[in-house]
Coordinates of C-alpha atoms in Angstrom, one line a residue:
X257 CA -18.3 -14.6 17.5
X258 CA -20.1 -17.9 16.6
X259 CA -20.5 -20.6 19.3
X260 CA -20.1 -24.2 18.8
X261 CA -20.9 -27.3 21.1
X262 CA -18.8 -30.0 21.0
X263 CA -21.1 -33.6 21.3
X264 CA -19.5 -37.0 21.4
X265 CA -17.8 -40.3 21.9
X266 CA -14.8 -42.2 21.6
X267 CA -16.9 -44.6 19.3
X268 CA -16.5 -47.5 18.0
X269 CA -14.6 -47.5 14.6
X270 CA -13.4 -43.7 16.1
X271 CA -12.0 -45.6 18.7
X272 CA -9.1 -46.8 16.5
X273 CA -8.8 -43.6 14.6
X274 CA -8.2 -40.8 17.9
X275 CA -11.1 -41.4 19.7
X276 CA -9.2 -43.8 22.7
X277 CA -6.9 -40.6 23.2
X278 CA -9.8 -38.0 23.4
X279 CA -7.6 -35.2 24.9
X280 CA -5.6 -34.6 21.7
X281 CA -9.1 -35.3 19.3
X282 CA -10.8 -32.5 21.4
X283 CA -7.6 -30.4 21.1
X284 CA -7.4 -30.5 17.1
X285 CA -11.3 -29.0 17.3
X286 CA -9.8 -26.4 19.8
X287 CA -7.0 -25.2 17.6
X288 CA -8.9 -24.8 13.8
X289 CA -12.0 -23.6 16.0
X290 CA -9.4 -20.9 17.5
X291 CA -8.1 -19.6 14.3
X292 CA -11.7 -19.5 12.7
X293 CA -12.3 -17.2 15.8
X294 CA -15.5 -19.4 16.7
X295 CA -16.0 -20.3 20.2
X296 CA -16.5 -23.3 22.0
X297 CA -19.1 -22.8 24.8
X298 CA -20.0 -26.5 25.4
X299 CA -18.9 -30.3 25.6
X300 CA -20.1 -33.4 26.3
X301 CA -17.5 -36.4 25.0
X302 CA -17.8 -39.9 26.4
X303 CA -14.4 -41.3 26.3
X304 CA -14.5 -44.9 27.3
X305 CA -11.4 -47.7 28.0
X306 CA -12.4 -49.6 24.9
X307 CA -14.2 -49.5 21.8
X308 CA -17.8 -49.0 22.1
X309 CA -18.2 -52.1 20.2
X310 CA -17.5 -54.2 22.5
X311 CA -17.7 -51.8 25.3
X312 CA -20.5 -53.6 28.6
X313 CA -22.3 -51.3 30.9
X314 CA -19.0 -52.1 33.5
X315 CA -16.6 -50.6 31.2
X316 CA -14.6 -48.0 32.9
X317 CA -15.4 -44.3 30.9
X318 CA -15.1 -40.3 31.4
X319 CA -16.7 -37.2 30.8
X320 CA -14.9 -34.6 29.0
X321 CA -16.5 -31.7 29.3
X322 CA -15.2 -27.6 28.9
X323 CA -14.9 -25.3 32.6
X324 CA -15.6 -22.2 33.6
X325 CA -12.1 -20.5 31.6
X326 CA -13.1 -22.5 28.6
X327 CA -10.5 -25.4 29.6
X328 CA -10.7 -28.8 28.7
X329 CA -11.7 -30.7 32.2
X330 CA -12.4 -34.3 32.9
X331 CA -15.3 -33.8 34.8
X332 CA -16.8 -37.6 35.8
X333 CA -15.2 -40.5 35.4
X334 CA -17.3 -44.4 36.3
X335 CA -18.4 -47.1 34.8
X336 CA -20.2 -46.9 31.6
X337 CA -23.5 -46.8 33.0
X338 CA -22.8 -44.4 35.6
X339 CA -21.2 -42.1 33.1
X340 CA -24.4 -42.2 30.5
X341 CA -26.7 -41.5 33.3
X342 CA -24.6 -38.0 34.3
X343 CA -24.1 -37.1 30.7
X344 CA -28.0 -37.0 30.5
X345 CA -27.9 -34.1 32.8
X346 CA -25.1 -32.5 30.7
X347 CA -27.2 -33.2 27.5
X348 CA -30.3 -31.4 29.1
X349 CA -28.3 -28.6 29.9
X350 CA -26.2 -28.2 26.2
X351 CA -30.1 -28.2 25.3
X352 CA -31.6 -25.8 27.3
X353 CA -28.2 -23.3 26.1
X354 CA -29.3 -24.2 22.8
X355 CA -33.1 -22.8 22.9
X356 CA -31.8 -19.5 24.7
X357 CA -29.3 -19.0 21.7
X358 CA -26.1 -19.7 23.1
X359 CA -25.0 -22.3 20.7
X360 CA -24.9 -21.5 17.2
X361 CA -23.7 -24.9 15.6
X362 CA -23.1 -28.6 16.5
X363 CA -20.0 -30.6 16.2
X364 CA -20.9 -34.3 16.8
X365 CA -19.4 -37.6 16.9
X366 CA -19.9 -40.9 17.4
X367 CA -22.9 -39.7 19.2
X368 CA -26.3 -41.3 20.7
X369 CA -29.2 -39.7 19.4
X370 CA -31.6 -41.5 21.2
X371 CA -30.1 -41.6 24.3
X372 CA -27.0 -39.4 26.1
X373 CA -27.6 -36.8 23.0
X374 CA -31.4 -36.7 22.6
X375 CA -32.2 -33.4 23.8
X376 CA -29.7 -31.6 22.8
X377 CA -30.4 -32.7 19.0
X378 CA -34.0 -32.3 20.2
X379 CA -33.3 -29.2 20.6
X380 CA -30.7 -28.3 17.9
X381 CA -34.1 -29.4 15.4
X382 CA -36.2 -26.9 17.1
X383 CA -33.6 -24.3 16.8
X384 CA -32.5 -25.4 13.0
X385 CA -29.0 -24.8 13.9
X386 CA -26.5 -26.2 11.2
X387 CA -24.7 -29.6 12.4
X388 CA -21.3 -30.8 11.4
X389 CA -19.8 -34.5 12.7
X390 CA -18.8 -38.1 11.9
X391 CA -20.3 -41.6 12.5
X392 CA -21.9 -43.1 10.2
X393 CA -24.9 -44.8 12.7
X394 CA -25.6 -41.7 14.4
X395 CA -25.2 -39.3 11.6
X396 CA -27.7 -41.3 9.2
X397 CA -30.0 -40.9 12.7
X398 CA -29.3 -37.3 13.4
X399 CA -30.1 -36.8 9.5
X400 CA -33.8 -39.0 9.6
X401 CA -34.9 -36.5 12.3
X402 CA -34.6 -33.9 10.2
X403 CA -32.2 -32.2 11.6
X404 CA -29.9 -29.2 9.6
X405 CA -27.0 -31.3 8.6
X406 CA -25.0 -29.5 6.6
X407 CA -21.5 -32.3 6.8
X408 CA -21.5 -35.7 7.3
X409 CA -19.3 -38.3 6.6
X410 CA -18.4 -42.1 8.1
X411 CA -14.8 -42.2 10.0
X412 CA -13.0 -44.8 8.1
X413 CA -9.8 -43.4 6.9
X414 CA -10.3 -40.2 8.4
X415 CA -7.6 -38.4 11.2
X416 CA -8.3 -36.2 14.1
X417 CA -6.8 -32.9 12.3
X418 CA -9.1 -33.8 8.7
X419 CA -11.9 -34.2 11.1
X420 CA -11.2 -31.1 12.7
X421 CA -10.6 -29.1 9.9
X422 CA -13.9 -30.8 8.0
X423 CA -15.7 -29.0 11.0
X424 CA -14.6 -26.3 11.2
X425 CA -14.3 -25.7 7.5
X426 CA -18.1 -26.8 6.6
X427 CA -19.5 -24.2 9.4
X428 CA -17.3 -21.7 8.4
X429 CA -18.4 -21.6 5.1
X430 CA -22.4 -22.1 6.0
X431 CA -21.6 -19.0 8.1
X432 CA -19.8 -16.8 5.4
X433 CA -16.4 -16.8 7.8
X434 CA -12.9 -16.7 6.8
X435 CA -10.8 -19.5 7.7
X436 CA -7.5 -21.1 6.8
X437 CA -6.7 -24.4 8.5
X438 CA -3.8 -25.2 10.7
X439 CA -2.4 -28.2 8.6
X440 CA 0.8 -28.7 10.7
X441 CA 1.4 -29.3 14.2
X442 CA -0.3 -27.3 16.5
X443 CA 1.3 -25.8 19.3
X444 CA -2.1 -25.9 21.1
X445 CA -2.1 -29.7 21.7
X446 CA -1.0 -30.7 25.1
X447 CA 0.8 -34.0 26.6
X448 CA -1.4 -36.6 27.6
X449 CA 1.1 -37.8 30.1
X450 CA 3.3 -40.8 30.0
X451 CA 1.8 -43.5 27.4
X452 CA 2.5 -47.2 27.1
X453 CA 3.6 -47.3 24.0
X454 CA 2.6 -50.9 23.4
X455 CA -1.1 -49.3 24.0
X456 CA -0.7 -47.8 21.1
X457 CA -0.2 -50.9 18.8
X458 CA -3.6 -51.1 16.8
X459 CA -3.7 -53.7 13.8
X460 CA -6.8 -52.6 12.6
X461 CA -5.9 -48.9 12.9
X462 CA -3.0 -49.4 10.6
X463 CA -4.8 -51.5 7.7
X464 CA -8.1 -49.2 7.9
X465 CA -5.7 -45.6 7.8
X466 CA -3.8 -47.6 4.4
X467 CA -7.1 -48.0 2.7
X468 CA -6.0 -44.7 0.1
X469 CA -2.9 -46.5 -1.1
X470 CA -4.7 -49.7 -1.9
X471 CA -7.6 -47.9 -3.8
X472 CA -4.9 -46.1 -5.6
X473 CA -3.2 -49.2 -6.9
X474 CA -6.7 -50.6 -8.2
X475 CA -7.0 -47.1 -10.3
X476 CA -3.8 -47.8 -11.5
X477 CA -4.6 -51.7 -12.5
X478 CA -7.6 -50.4 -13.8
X479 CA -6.0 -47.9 -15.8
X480 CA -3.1 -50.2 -17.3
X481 CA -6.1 -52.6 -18.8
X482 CA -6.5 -49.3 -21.6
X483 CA -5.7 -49.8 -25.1
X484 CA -2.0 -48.0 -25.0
X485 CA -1.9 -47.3 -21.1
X486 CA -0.3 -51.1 -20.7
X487 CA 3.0 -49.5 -20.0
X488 CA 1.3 -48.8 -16.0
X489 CA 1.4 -52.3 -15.4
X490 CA 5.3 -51.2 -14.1
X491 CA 3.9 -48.5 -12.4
X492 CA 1.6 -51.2 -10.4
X493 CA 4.2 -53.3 -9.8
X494 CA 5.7 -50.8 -8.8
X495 CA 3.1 -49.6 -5.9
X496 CA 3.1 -53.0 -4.7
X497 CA 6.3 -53.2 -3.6
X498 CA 5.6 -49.8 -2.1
X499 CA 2.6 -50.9 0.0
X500 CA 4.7 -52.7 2.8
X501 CA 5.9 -49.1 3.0
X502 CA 2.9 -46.8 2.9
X503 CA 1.9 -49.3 6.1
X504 CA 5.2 -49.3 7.6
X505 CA 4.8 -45.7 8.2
X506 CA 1.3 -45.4 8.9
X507 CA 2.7 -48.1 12.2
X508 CA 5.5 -45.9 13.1
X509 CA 3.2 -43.3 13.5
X510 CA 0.8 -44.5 15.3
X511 CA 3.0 -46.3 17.9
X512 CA 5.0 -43.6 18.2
X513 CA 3.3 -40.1 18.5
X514 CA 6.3 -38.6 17.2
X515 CA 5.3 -36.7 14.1
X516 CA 8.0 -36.3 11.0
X517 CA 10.6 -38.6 13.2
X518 CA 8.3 -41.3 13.2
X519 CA 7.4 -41.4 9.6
X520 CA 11.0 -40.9 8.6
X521 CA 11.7 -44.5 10.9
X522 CA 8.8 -45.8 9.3
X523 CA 9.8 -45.3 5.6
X524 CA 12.9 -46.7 6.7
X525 CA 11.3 -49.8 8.2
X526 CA 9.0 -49.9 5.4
X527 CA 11.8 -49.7 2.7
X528 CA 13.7 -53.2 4.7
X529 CA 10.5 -55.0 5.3
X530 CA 9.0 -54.7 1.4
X531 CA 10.1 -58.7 0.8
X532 CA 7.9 -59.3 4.1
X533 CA 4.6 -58.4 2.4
X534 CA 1.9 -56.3 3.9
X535 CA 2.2 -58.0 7.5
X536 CA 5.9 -57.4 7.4
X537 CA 5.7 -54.0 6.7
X538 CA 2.8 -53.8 9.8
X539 CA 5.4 -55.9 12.1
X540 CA 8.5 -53.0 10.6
X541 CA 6.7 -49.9 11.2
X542 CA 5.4 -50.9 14.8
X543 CA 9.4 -52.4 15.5
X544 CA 10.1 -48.6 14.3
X545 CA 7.9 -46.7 16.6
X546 CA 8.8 -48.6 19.6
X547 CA 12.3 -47.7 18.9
X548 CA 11.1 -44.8 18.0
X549 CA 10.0 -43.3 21.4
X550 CA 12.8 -45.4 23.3
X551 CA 15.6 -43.7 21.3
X552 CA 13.8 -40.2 21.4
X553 CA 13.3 -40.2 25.0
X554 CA 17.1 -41.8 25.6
X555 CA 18.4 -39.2 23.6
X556 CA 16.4 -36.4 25.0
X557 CA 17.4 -37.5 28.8
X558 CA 21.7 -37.7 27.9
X559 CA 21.4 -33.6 26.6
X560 CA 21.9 -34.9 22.8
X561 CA 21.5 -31.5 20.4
X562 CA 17.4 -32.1 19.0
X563 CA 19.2 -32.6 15.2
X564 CA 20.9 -35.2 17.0
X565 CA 18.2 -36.3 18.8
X566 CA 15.7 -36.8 15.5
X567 CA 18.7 -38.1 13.2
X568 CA 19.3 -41.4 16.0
X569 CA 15.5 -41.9 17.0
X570 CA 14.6 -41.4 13.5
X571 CA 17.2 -43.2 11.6
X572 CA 18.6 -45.9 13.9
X573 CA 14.8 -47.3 14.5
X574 CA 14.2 -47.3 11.6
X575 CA 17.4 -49.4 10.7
X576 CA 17.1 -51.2 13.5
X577 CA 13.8 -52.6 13.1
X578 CA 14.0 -52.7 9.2
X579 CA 17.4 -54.8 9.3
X580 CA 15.3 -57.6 12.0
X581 CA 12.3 -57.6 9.6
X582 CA 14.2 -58.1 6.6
X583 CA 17.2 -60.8 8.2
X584 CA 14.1 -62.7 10.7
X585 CA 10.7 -62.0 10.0
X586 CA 10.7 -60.9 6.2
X587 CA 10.0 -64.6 5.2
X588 CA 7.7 -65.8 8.1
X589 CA 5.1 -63.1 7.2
X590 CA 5.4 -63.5 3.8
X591 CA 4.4 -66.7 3.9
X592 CA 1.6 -65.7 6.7
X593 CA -0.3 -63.6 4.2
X594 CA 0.1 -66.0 1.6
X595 CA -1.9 -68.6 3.8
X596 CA -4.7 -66.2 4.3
X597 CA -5.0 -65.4 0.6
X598 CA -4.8 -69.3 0.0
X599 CA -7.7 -69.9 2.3
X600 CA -10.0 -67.8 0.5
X601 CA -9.3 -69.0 -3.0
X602 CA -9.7 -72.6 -1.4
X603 CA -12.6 -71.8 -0.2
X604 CA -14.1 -69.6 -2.7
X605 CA -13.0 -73.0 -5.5
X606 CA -14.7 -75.3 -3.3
X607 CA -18.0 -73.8 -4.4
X608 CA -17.9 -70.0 -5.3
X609 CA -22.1 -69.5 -5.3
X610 CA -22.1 -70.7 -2.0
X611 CA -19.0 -68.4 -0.4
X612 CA -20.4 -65.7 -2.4
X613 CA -23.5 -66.2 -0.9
X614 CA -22.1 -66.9 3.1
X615 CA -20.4 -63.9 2.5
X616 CA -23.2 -61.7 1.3
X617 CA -25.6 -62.8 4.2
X618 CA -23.2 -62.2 7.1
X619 CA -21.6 -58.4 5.8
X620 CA -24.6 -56.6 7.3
X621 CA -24.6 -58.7 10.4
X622 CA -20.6 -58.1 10.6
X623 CA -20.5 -54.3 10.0
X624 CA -23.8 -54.0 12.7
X625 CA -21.6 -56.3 15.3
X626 CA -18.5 -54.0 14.6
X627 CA -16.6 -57.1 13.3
X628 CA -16.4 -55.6 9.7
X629 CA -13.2 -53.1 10.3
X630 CA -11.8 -55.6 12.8
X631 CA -11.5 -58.6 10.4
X632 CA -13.3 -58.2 6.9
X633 CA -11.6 -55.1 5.7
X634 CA -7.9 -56.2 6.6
X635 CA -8.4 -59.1 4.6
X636 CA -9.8 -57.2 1.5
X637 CA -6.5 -55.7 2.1
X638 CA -4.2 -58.4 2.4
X639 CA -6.3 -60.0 -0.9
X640 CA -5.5 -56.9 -3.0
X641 CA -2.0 -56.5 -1.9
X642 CA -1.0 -58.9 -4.9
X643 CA -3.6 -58.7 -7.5
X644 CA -5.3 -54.9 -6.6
X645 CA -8.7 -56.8 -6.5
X646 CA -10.4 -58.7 -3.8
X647 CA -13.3 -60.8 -3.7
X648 CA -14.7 -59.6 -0.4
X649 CA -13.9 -56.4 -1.8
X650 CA -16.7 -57.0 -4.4
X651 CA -19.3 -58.5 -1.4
X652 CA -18.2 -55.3 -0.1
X653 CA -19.5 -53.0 -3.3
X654 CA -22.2 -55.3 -4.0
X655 CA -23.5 -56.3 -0.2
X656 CA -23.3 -52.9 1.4
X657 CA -23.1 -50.2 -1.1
X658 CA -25.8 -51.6 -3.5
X659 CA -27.9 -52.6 -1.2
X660 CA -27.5 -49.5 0.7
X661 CA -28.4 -47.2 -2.1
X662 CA -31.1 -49.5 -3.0
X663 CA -33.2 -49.2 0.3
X664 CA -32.6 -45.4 0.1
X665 CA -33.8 -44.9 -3.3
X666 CA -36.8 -47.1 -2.6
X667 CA -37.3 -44.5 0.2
X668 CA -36.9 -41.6 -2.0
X669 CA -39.4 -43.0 -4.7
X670 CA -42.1 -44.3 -2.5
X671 CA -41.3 -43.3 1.5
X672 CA -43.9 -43.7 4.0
X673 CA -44.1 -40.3 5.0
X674 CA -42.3 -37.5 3.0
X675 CA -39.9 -36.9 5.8
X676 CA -38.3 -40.4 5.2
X677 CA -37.8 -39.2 1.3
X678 CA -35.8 -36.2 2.2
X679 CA -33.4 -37.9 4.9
X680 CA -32.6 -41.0 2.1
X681 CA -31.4 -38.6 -0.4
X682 CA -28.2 -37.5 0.8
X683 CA -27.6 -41.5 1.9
X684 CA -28.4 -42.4 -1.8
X685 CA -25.9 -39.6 -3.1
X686 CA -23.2 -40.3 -1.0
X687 CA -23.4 -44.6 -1.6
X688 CA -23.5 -43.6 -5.3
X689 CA -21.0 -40.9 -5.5
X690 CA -18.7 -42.0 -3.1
X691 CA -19.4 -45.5 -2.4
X692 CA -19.5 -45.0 1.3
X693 CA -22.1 -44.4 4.0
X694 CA -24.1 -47.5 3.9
X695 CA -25.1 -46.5 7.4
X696 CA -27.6 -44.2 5.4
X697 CA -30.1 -47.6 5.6
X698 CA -29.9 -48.3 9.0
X699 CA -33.2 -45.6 10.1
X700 CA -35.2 -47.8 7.4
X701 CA -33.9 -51.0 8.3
X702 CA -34.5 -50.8 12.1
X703 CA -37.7 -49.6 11.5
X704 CA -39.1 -52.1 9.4
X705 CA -37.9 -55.7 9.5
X706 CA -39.4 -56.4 6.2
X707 CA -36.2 -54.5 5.0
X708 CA -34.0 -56.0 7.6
X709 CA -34.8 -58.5 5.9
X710 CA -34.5 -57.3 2.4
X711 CA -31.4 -55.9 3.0
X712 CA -29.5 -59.3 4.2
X713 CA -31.3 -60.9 1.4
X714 CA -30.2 -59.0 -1.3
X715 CA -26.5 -59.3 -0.3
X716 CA -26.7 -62.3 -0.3
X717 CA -27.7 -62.7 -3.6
X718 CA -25.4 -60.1 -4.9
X719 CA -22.8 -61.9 -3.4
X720 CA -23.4 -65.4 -4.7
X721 CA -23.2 -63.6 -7.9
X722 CA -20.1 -62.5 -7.6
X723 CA -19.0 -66.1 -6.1
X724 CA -20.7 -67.7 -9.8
X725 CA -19.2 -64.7 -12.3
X726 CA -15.6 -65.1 -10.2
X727 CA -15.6 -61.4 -9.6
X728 CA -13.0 -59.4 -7.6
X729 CA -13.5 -55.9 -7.1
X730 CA -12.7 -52.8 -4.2
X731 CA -15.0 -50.9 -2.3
X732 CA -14.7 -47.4 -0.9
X733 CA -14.8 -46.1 -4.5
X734 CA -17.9 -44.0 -6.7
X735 CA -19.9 -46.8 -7.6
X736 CA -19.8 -46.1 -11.0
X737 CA -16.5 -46.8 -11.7
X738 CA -16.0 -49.5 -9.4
X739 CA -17.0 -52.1 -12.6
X740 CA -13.3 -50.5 -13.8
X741 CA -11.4 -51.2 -11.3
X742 CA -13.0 -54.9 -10.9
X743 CA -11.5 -57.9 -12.9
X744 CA -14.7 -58.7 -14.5
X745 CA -16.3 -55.6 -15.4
X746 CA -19.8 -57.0 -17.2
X747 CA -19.7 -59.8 -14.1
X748 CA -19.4 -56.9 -11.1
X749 CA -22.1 -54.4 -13.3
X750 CA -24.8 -57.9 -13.0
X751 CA -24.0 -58.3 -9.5
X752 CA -24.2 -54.8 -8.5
X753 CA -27.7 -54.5 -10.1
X754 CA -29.3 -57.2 -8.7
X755 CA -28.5 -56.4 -5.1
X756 CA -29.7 -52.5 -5.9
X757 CA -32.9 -53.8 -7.6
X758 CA -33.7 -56.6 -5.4
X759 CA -33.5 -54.0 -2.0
X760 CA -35.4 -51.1 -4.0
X761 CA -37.8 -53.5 -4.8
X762 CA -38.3 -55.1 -1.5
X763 CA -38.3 -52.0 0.0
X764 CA -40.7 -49.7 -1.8
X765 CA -43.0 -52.7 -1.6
X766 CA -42.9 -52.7 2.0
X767 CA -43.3 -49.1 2.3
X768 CA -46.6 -49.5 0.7
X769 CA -48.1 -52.4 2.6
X770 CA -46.4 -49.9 5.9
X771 CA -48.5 -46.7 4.3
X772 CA -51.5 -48.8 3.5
X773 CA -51.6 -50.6 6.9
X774 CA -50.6 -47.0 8.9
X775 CA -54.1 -45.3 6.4
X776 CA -56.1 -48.5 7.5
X777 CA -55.6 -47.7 11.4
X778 CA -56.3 -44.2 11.0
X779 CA -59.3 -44.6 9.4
X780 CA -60.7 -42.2 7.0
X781 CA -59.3 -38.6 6.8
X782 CA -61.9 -35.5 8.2
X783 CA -62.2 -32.7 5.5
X784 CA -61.8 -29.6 6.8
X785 CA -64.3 -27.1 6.2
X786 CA -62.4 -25.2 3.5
X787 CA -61.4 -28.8 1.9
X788 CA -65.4 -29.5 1.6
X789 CA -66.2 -25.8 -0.3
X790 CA -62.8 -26.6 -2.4
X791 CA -65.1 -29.9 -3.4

């Protein structure tokens, strides 16, 4: 039987996405893992009280970690400080099971490669053992240190059982086992206790786990602009008006905890709150889940039959919180997201070079502060809920992506070392096939400033070209059809290939004055004796 260790963190985008409830993230590995008959011999999770954003050296956090019976156990609990210095013993330990062959593979995520992780991964690179996990930052780390990657991914609209199963699956099949996913509830998870339920309330949750639907209406936009296809332009229309929905249940879900029930209150929600807009969807679905739980709970404690019990908590919330969206708050939010999307057309017809340009030069900043899931993507959201485009959707494509690909392409043409050349390539395939990962530059970026530099640079230009050629576009699509799905496709194809050329350039010409100064300092190369006869 294969072992596995289990490395991690509650993150900082994974916060929002399972990582804040790590019992029940750690207990979706536990039941694919137990059906793929592979073994979990060792964990080290870091689950702390906020997201690791913002979290301070005082934040309150715990150490998840397995027992003697193979039990999940909360084994420290401090402050964050505390609890990175104790997970450094845990580390050294995971690593020193590693090196005598007791751990065959690596599940990792969110993790710190240079710090509460080092020698494990240290290790795991001296062993070659195949590594599966999420996070973009670390995993772009994990991947420059050459370690034996063999699945990576970002987080962003990913859920603890398709991260599980992702795993599980990719080590499976790197190991020649046979394995069919639990893709239903699991009896295996267990109750985290009594929950707040207004904890579970998480904006940005919501409008990053919605991202498919919205990508799906720009295909669908895209698609209706065809010679003979115009007759989708109903269909879009159509999805609009289904988009209050989609996040409506997403909300009840979340809030909730409560499986089918919840969705069915959330669709409900969703179906009376469409006239609110995006943000009165959001404001149905969470009205649903609250009333959700209450009603389920109520239900449970007067002896109702379960049918019972799932037709009131999931048909009166959703009623219930549908009929107050769609008599109260329907126009109020409409109105709300209408002001948003009027800002940013103000602004952007004030002077469209220079928002383009703001734009461009703060993205990279934003997505390295953690302020880009928080704020910039539910506003690309609430932009394309009308049109299926956004403008910050194109900085988006154009900023990150572009740029992105750029700085890893220069690093696969001219690298400093050769190393460098064969940890860019999967970040190149992955922005261009995907158009995700842009955490692939970060390893060349914080290593040179030249293309730090570069990189803000050439989303900013990008971006002020989309400001002057009044582009709107998506992101999180392959990059190659993202000029489609844009309203200006020659406009968004310029734009894209600037910013790409502009950070190749910038950085395969720092990588030679790097190579050139790093030759300099060396001094001349000693022939070995069998070099001299070759001569």
């Amino acid at each position: 039987m294969k072992k596995i260790a289990i490395l991690g963190s509650s993150g900082g985008n994974l916060y929002n996405l399972g990582g804040k409830s790590p019992e029940k993230l750690l207990h979706e590995i536990f039941a694919q893992s137990d059906v793929a008959e592979i073994s979990i011999s060792k964990i080290q999770f870091i689950a702390a009280a906020e997201s690791m954003d913002g979290a301070k050296d005082s934040t309150k956090a715990s150490i998840y970690s397995i027992d003697e019976n193979g039990g999940l156990v909360r084994s420290y609990s401090g402050i964050l400080s505390d609890v990175n210095e104790e997970a450094s013993k845990l580390d050294k330990e995971i690593a020193s099971k590693i090196r005598e062959g007791e751990v065959d593979g690596l599940v990792t995520m969110s993790i710190d490669p240079e710090g509460s992780n080092k020698e494990a991964i240290i290790a795991a690179i001296e062993k070659n053992i195949p590594i599966v996990g999420t996070g973009g930052t670390s995993m772009a780390l994990i991947s420059a240190k050459g370690a034996n990657v063999i699945s990576t991914s970002g987080t962003t609209g990913t859920t603890n059982r398709t991260r599980a199963i992702t795993y599980i699956s990719s080590l499976c099949k790197h190991w020649g086992i046979k394995y069919k996913p639990i893709i239903g509830s699991s009896s295996v998870a267990k109750s985290e206790g009594t929950v707040n339920v207004f904890r579970n309330i998480n904006i940005r949750g919501i409008m990053v786990s919605a991202l498919p639907g919205f990508i799906a209406m720009a295909i669908i936009l895209a698609l209706s602009k065809i010679p003979g296809l115009s007759g989708l332009d109903d269909v879009f229309q159509v999805m609009i008006q289904a988009l209050p929905v989609v996040v409506a249940v997403i909300a009840a879900k979340q809030v909730s905890e409560l499986e089918e029930v919840s969705i069915v209150a959330g669709v409900i929600a969703g179906v009376l709150s469409v006239n609110g807009g995006i943000i009165g969807g959001i404001l149905g679905g969470i009205g649903a889940g609250i009333f959700v739980q209450l009603l389920f709970h109520k239900c449970v404690q007067w002896r109702f039959p379960a049918t019972t019990v799932n037709i009131v908590a999931g048909g009166l919330a959703g009623l219930f919180s549908g009929v107050i969206v769609y008599f109260l708050i329907a126009p109020i939010a409409l109105q709300a997201g209408d002001l948003v999307k009027l800002a940013i057309e103000s602004t952007i017809a004030f002077s469209p070079i220079l928002a383009g340009l703001i734009a461009g030069l703060l993205i990279w900043p934003a997505i390295l502060a953690g302020v880009y899931h928080a704020a910039i993507l539910p506003i690309v959201l609430l932009e394309m809920e009308r049109t299926g485009v956004s403008f910050l959707g194109a900085v988006d494509m154009v900023g990150l992506v572009m740029v992105s690909a750029g700085i890893t392409l220069a690093n696969i043409v001219g690298p400093r070392d050769k190393g460098e050349a064969t940890a860019a390539a999967p970040g190149f395939a992955i922005n261009m096939g995907f158009g995700t990962f842009v955490e692939a530059a970060y390893p060349f970026m914080f290593s040179n400033k030249v293309v730090f530099g570069g990189a803000i640079l050439s989303a900013g230009v990008g971006g002020a070209l989309v400001g002057m050629l009044d582009v709107r576009g998506t992101a999180y699509v392959p990059t190659f059809f993202s000029p489609l799905l844009s309203n200006n496709t020659t406009g968004m194809i310029i734009a894209m290939l600037a910013a790409l050329i502009l950070s190749f350039t910038i950085t395969f010409v720092a990588n030679k004055a790097a190579k050139k100064a790093n030759a300099k300092n060396t001094g001349p190369a000693v022939l070995s004796k069998q070099d001299a006869e070759q001569m």
